[in-house]
Short mmCIF file of C-alpha atoms and ligand atoms in Angstrom, two decimals:
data_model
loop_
_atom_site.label_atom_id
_atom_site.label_comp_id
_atom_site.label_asym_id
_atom_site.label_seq_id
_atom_site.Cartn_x
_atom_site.Cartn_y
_atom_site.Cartn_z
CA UNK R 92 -51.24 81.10 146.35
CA UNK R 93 -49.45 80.97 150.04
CA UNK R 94 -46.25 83.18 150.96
CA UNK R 95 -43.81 81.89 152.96
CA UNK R 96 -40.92 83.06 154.58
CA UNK R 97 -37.53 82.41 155.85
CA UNK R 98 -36.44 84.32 159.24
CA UNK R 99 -32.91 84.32 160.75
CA UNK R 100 -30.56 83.15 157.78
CA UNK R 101 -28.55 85.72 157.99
CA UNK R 102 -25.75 85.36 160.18
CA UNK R 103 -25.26 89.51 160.56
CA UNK R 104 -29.09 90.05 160.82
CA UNK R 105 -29.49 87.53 163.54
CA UNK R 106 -26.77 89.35 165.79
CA UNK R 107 -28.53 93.07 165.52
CA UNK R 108 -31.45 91.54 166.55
CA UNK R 109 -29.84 89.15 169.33
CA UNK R 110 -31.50 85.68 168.40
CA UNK R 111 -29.46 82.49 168.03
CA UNK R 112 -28.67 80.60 164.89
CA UNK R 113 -31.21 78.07 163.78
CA UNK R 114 -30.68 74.55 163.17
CA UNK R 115 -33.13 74.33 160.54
CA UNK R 116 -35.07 77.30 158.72
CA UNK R 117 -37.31 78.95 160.82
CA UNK R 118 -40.70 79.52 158.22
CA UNK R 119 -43.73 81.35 158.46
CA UNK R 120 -46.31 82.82 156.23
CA UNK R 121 -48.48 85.25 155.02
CA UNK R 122 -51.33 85.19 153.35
CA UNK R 123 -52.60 86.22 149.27
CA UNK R 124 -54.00 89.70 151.13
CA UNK R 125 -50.34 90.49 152.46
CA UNK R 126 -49.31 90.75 148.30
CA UNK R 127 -49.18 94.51 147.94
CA UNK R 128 -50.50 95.09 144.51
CA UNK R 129 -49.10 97.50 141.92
CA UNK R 130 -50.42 100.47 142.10
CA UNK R 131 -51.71 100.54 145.37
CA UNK R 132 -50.48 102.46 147.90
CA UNK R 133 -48.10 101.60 151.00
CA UNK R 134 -49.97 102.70 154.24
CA UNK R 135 -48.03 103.01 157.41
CA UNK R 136 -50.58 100.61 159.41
CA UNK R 137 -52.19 102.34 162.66
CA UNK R 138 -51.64 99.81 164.92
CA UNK R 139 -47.82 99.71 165.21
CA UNK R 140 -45.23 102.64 166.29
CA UNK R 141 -42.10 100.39 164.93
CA UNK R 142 -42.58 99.65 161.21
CA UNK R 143 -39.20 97.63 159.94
CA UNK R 144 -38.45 97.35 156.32
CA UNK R 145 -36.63 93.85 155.49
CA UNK R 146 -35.26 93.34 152.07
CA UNK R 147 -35.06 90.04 150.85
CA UNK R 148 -34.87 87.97 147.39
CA UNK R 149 -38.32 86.48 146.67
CA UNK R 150 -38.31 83.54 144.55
CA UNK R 151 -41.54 82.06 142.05
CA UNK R 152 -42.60 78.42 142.42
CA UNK R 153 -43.26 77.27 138.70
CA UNK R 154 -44.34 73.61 139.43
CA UNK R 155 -46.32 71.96 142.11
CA UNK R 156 -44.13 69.79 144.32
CA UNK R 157 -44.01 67.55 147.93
CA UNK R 158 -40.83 66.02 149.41
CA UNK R 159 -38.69 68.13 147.36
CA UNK R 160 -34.72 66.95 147.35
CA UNK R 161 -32.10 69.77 147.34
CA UNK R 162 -30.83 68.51 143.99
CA UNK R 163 -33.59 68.75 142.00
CA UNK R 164 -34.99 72.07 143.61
CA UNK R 165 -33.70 74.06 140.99
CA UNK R 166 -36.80 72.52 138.81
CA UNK R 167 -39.48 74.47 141.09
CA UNK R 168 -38.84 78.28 140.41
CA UNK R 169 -38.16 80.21 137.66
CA UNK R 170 -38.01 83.83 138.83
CA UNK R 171 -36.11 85.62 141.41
CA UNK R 172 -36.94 89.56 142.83
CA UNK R 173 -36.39 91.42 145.52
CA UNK R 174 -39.37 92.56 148.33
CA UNK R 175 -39.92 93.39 151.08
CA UNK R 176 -41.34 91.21 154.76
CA UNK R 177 -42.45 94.26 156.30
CA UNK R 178 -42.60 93.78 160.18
CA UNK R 179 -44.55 95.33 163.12
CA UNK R 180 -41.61 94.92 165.28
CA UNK R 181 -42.79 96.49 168.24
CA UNK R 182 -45.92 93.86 167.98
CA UNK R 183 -43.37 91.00 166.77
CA UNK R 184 -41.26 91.85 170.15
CA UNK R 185 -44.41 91.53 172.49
CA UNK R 186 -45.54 87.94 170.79
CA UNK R 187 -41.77 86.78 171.30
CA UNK R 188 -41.75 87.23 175.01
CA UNK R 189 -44.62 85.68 174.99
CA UNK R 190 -43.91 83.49 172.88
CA UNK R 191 -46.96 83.63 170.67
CA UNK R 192 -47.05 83.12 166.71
CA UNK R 193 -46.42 86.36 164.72
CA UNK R 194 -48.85 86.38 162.18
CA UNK R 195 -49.82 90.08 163.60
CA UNK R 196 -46.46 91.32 163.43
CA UNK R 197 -45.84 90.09 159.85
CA UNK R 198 -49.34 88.90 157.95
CA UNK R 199 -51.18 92.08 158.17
CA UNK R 200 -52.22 93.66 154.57
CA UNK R 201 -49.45 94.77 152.23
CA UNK R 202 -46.69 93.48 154.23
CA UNK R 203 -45.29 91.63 151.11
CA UNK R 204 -44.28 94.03 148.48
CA UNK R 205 -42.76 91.75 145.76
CA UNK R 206 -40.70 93.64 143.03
CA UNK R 207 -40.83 92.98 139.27
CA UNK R 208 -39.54 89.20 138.43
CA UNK R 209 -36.90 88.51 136.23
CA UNK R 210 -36.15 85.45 135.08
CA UNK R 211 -33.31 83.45 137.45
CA UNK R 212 -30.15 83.73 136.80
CA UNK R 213 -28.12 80.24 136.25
CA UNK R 214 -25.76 78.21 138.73
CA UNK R 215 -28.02 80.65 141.81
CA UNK R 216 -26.16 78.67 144.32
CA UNK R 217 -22.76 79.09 143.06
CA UNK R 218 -21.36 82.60 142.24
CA UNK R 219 -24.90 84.50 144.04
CA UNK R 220 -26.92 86.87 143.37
CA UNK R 221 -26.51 90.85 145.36
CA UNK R 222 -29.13 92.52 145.95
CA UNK R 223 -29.95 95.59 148.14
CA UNK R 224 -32.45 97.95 148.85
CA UNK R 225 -32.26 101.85 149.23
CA UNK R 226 -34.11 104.40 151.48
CA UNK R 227 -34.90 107.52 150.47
CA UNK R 228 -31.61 107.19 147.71
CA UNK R 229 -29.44 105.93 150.95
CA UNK R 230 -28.50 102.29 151.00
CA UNK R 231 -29.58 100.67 154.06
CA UNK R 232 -29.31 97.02 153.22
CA UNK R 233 -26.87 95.30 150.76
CA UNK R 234 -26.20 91.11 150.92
CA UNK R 235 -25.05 88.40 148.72
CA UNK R 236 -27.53 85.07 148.39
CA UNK R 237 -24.22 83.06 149.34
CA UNK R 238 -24.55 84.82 152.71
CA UNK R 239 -27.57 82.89 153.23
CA UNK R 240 -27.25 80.16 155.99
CA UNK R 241 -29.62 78.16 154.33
CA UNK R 242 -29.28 78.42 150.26
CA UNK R 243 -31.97 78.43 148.48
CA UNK R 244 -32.58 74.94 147.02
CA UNK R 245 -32.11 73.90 150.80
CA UNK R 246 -35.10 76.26 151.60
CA UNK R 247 -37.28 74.43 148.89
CA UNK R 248 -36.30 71.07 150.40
CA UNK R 249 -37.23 72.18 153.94
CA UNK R 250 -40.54 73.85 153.05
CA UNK R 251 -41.95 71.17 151.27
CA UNK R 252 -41.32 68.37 153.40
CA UNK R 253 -44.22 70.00 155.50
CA UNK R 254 -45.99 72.11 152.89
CA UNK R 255 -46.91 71.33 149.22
CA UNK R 256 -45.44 74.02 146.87
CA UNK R 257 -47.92 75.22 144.20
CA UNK R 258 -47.06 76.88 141.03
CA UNK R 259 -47.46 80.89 141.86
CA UNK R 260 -46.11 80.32 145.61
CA UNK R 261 -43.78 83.01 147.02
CA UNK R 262 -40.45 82.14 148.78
CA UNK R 263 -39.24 85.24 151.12
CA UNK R 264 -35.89 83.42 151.90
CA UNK R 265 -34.92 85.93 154.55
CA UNK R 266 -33.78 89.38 155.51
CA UNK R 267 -29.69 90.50 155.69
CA UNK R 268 -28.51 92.75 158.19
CA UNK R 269 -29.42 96.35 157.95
CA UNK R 270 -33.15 96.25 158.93
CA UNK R 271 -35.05 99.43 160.55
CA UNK R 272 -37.56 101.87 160.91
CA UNK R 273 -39.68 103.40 158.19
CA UNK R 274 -41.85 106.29 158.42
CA UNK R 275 -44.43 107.83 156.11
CA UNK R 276 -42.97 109.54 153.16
CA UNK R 277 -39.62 106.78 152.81
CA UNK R 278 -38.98 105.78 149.91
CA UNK R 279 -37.84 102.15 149.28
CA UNK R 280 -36.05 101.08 146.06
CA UNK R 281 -35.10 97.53 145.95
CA UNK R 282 -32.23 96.02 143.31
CA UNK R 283 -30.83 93.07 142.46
CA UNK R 284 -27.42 93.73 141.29
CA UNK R 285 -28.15 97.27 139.04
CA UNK R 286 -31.73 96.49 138.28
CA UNK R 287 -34.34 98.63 140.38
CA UNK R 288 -37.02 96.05 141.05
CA UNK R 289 -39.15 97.70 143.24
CA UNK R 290 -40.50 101.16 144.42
CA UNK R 291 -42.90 102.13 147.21
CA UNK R 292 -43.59 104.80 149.16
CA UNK R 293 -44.43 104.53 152.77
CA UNK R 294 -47.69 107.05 152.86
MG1 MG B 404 -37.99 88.65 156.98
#
């Protein structure tokens, strides 16, 4: 299984961190060892002094597909949660001056914590979904999926005109505004609507 993730499609996010609206999606990925599993423990990795939690719906592929059309995108997942692209930022600001790829900044182990799925909810693209996450019982990040710049089944379309989607894939489809620092002993709850979804504890 591949993640792969959205950046900037959020209009508020890409303002508090001063980067220009995107034409198309901007994607990049992570690999299986980024999936934090249950049950294991959230370290706060050693080689970064900026940790950034982003909370962002994380969709399931269900069927293997190429050339995907926005209308028929629907057909290719089948679960929605909330997680979590955590980010190096400090490292992702260095690579972006330089303008190297990020993969250090965002692919490192356990930097994809992926709450419990639940099964999507119909018409996605129509009425949305809300999700948010808290920090340390605080809310820190709160969005609607029709805030997206890029909806989801437009997402699917993009992605798999260059990449084949395979049943088990991961969509992160991007990060509202709100993002910052962690440190060890935060706890992050992610919802979707009421439903707590997620749990872990920065150690
Ligand atoms: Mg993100």
């Amino acid at each position: 299984m591949k993640i792969i993730c959205v950046g900037r499609n959020y209009t508020d996010h890409i303002k508090e961190l001063g980067n220009s609206i995107p034409e198309e999606p901007v994607l990049f990925m992570k690999p299986e060892t980024a999936l934090l599993q249950s049950n294991t423990p959230f370290y706060y990795p050693e080689f970064t002094n900026k940790l950034h939690y982003e909370c962002e719906l994380v969709l399931r592929i269900c069927k293997n597909g190429k050339y995907i059309e926005q209308k028929n995108a629907a057909n290719y997942y089948d679960a929605i949660t909330v997680g979590i692209d955590f980010t190096a930022r400090d490292i992702q600001d260095e690579l972006k001056k330089k303008g190297l790829p990020w993969e250090k900044a965002k692919a490192f182990d356990n930097s994809a914590v992926v709450g419990k799925f639940i099964e999507i909810i119909p018409n996605i693209n129509g009425k949305g979904i809300n999700f948010s996450l808290l920090k340390n019982k605080e809310k820190v990040q709160e969005a609607n999926s029709t805030q997206m710049i890029f909806s989801i089944d437009r997402i699917i379309e993009n992605i798999s005109h260059y990449f084949s989607l395979n049943i088990e894939d991961l969509i992160f489809t991007g990060t509202p505004a709100g993002v910052g620092e962690c440190f060890t002993g935060d706890v992050l709850e992610g919802f979707i609507e009421t439903q707590n979804l997620f749990s872990v504890e920065v150690k």
